[in-house]
mmCIF file of N, CA and C in Angstrom:
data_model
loop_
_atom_site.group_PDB
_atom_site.id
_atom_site.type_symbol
_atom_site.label_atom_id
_atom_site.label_comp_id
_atom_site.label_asym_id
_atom_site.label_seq_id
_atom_site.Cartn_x
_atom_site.Cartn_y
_atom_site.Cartn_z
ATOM 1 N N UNK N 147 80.024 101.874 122.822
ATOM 2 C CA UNK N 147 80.507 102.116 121.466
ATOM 3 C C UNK N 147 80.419 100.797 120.690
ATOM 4 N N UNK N 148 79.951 100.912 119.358
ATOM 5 C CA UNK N 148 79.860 99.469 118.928
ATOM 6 C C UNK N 148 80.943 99.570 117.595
ATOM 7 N N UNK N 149 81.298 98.370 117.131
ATOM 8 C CA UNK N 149 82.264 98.551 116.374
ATOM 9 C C UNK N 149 82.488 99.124 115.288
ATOM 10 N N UNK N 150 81.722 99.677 114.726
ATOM 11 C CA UNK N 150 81.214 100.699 113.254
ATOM 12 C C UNK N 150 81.999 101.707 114.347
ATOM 13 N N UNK N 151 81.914 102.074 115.051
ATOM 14 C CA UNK N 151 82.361 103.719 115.289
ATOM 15 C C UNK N 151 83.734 103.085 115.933
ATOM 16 N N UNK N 152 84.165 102.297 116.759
ATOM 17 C CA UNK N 152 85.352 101.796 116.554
ATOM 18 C C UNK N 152 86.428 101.572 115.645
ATOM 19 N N UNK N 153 86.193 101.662 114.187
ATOM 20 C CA UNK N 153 86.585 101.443 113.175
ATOM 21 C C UNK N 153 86.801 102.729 112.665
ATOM 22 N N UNK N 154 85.438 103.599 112.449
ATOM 23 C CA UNK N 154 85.994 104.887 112.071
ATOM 24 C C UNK N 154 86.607 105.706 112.653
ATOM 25 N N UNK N 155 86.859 105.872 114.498
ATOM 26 C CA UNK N 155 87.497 106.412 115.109
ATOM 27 C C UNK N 155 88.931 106.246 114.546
ATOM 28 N N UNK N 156 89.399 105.069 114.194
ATOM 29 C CA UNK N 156 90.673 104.803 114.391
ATOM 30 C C UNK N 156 91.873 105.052 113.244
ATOM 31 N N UNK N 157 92.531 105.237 113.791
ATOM 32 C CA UNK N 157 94.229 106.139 112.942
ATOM 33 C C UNK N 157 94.866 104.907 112.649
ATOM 34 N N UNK N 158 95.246 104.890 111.569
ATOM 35 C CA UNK N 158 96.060 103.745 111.448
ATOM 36 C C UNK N 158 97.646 103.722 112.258
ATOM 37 N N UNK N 159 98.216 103.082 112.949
ATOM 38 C CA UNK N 159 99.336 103.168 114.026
ATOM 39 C C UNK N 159 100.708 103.429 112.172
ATOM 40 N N UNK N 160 101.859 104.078 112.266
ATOM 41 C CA UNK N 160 102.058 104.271 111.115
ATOM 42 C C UNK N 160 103.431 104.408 111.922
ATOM 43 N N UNK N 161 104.682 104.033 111.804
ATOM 44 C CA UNK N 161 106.083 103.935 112.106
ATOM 45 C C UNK N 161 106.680 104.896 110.968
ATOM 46 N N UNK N 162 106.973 106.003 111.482
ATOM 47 C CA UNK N 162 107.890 106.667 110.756
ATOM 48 C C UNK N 162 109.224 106.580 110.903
ATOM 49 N N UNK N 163 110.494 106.865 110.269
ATOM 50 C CA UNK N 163 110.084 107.139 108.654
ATOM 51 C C UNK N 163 109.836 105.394 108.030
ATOM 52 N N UNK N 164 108.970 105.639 106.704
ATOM 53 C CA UNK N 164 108.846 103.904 105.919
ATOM 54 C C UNK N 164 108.585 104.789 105.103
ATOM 55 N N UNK N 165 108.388 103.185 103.770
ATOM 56 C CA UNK N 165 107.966 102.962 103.030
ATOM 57 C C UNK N 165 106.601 103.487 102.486
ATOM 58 N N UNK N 166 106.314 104.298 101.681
ATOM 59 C CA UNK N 166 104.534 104.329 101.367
ATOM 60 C C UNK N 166 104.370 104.271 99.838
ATOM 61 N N UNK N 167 103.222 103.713 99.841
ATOM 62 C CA UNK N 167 103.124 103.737 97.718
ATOM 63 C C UNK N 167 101.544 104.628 97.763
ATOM 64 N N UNK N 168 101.691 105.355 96.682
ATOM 65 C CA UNK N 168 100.915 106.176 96.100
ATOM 66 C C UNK N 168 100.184 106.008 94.723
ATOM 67 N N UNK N 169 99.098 105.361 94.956
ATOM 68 C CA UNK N 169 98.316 104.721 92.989
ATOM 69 C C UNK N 169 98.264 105.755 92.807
ATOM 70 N N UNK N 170 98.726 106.629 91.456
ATOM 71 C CA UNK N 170 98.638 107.866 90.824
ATOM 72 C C UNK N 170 97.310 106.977 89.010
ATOM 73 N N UNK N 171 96.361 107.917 89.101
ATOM 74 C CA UNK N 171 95.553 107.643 87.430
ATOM 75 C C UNK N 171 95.724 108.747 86.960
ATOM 76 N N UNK N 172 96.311 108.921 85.604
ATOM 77 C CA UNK N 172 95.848 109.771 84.815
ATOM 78 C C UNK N 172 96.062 108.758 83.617
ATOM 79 N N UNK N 173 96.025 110.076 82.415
ATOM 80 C CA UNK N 173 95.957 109.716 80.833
ATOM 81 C C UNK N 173 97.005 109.707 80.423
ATOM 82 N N UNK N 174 98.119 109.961 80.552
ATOM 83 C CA UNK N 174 99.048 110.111 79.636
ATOM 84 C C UNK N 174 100.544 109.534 80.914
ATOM 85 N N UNK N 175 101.147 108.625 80.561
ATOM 86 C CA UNK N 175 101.838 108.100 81.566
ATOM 87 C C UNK N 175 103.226 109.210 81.329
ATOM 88 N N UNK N 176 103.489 109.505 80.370
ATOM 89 C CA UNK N 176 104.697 110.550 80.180
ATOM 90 C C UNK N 176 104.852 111.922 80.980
ATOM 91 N N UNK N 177 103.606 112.821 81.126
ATOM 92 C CA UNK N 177 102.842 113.801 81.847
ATOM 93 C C UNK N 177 103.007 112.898 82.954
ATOM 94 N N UNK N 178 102.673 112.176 84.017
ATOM 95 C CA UNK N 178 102.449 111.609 85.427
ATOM 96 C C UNK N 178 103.520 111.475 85.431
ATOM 97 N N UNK N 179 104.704 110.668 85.112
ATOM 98 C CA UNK N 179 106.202 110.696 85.459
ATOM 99 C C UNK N 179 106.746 111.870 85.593
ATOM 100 N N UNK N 180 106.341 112.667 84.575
ATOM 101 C CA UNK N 180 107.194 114.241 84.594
ATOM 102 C C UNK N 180 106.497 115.382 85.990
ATOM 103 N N UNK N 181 105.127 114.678 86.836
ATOM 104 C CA UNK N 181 104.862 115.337 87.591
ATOM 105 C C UNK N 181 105.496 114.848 88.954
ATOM 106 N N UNK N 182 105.591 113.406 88.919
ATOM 107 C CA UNK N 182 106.624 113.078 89.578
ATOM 108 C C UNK N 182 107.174 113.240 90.118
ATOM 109 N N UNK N 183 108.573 113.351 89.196
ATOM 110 C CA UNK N 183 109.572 114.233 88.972
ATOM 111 C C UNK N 183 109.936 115.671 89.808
ATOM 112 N N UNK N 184 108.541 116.630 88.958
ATOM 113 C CA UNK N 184 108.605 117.796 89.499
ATOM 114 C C UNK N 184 108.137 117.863 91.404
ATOM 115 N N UNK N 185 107.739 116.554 91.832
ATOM 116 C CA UNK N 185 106.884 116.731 92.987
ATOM 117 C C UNK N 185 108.160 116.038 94.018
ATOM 118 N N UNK N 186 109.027 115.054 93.539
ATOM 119 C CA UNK N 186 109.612 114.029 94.544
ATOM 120 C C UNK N 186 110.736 113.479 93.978
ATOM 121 N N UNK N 187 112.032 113.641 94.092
ATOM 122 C CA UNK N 187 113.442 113.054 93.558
ATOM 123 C C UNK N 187 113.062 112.118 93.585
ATOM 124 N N UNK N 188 113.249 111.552 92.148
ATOM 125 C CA UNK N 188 113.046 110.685 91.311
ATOM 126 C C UNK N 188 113.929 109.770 91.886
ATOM 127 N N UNK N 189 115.061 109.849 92.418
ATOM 128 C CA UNK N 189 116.185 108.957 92.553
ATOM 129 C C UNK N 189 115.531 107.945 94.234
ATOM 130 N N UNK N 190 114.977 108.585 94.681
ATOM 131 C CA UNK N 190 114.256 107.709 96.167
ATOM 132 C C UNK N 190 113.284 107.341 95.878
ATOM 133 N N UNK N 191 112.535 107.292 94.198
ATOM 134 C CA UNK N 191 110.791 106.702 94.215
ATOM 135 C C UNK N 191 111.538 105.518 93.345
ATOM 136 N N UNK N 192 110.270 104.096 93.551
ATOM 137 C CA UNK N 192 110.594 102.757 92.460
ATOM 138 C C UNK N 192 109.038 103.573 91.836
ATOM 139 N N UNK N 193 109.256 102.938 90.489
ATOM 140 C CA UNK N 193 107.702 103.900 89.698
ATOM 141 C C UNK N 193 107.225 102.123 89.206
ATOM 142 N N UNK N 194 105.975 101.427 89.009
ATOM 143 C CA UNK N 194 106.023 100.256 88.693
ATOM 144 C C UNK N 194 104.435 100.519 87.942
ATOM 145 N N UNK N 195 104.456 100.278 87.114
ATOM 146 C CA UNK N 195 103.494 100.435 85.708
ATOM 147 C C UNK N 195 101.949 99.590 86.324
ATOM 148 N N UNK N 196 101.016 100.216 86.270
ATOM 149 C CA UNK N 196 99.956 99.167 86.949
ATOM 150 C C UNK N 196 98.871 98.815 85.536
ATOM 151 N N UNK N 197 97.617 99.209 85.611
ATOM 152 C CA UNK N 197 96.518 98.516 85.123
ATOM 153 C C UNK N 197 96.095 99.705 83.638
ATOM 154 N N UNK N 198 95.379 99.532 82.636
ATOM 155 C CA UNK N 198 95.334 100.454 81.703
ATOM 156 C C UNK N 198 93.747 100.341 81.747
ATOM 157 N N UNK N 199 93.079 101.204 81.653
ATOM 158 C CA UNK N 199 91.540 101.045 81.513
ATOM 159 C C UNK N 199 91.208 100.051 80.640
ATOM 160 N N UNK N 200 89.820 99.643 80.230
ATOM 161 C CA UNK N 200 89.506 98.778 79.187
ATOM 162 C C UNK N 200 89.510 99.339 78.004
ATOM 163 N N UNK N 201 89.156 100.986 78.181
ATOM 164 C CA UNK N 201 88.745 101.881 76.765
ATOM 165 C C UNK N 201 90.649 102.344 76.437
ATOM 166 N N UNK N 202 91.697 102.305 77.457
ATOM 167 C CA UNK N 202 92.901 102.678 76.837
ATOM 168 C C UNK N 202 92.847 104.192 77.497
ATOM 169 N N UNK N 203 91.968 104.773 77.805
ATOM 170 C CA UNK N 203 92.086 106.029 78.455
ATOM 171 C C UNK N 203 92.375 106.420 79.340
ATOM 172 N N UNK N 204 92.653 105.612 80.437
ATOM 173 C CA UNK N 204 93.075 105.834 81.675
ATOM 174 C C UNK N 204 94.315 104.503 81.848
ATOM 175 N N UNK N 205 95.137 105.281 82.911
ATOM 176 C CA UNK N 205 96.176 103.807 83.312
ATOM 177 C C UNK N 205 96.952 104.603 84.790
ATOM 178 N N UNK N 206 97.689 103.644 85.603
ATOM 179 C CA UNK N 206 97.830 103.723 86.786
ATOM 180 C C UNK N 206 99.214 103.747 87.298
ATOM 181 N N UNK N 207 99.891 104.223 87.515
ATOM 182 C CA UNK N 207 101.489 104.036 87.997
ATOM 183 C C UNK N 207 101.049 103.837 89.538
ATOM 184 N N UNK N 208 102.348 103.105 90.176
ATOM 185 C CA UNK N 208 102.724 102.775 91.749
ATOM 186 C C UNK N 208 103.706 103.920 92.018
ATOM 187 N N UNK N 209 103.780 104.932 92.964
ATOM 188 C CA UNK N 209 105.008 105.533 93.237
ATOM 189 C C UNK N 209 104.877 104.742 94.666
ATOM 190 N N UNK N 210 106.177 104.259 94.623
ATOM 191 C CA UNK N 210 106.923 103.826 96.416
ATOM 192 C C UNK N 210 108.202 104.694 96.323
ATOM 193 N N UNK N 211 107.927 105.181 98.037
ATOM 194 C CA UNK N 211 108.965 106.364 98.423
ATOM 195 C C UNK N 211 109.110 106.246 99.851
ATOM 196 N N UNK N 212 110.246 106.631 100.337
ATOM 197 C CA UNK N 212 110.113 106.689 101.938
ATOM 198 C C UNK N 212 109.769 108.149 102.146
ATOM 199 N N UNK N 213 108.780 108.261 103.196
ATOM 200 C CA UNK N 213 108.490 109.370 103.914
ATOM 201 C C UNK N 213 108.829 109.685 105.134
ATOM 202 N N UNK N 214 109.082 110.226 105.438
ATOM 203 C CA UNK N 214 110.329 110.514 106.905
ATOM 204 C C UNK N 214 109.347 110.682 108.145
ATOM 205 N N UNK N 215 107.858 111.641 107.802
ATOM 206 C CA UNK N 215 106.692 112.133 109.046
ATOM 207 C C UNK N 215 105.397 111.791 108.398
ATOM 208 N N UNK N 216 104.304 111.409 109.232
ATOM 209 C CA UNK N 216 102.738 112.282 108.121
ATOM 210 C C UNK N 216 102.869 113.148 107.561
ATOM 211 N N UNK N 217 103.241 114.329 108.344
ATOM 212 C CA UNK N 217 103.331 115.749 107.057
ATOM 213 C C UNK N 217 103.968 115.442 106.054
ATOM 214 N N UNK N 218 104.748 114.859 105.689
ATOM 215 C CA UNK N 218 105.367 114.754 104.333
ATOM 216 C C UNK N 218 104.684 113.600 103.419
ATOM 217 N N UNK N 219 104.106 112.972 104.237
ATOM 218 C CA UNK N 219 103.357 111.831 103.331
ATOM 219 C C UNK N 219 101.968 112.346 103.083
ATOM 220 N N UNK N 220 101.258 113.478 103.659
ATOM 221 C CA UNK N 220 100.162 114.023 103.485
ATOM 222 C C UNK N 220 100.413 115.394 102.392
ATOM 223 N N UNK N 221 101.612 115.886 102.732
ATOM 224 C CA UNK N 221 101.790 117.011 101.486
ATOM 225 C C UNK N 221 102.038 116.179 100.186
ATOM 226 N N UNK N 222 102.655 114.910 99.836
ATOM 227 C CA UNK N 222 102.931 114.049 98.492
ATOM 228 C C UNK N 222 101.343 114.024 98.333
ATOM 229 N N UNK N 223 100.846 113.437 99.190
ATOM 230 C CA UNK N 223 99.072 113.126 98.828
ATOM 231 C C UNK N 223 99.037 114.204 97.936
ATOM 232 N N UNK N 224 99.000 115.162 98.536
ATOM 233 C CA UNK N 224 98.534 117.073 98.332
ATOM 234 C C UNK N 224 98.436 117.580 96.651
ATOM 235 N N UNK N 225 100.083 117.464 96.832
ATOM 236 C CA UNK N 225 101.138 118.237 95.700
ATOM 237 C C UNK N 225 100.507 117.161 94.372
ATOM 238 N N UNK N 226 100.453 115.744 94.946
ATOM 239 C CA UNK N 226 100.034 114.361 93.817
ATOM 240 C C UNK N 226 98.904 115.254 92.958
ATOM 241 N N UNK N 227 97.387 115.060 93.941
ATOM 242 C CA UNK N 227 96.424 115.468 93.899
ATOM 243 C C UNK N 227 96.060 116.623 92.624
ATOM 244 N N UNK N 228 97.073 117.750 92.920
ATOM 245 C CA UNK N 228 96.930 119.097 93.157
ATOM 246 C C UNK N 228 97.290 119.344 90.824
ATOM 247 N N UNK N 229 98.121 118.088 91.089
ATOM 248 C CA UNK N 229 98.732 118.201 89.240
ATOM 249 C C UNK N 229 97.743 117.588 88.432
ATOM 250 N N UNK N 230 97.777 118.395 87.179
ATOM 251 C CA UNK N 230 96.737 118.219 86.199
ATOM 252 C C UNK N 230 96.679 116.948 85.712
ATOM 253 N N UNK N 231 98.171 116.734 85.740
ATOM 254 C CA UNK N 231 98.705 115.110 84.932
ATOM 255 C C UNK N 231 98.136 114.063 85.517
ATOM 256 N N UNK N 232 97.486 114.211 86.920
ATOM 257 C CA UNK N 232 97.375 113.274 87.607
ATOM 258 C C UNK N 232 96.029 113.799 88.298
ATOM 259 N N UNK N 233 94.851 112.529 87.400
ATOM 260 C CA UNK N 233 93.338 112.850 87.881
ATOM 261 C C UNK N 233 93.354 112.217 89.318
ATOM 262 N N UNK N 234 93.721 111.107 90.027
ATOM 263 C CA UNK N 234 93.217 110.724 91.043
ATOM 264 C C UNK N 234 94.459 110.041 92.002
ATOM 265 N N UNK N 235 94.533 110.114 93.075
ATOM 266 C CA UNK N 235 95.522 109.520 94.015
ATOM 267 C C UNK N 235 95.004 108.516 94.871
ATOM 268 N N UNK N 236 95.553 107.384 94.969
ATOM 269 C CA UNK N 236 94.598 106.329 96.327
ATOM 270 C C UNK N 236 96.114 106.268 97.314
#
């Protein structure tokens, strides 16, 4: 096995429950908070304002949240994903 497939084999080792942050992009930062909201008590996320495109059309929030399993940090991916307010998740 050479290390290219070593690399992609591998799972990242992940200690539950922690900490995880979620880059959310969309257009309208008011809409992305309010999906938020609707996706994850607001009261356990820090929300921290990131980067704005060059054209002003796009911009980026941080959600950090604790996630208790993968499944719950893979359904936030999901549910993130899944809202209109919010074009892209990293």
């Amino acid at each position: 096995m050479n290390e290219d497939e070593k690399i992609d084999g591998c799972k990242p080792e992940i200690d539950y429950p922690c900490r995880w942050q979620y880059r959310l992009i969309g257009e309208e930062r008011h809409a992305m908070v309010a999906a938020i909201g609707r996706i994850k008590d607001m009261a356990g996320c820090a929300i921290v304002d990131g980067n704005v495109s060059s054209g002003g059309r796009y911009l980026s929030l941080t959600v950090e949240t604790t996630v208790a399993d993968e499944a719950e940090r893979m359904r936030l991916y999901q549910q993130f994903g899944a809202d209109p307010a919010i074009k892209v998740v990293l």
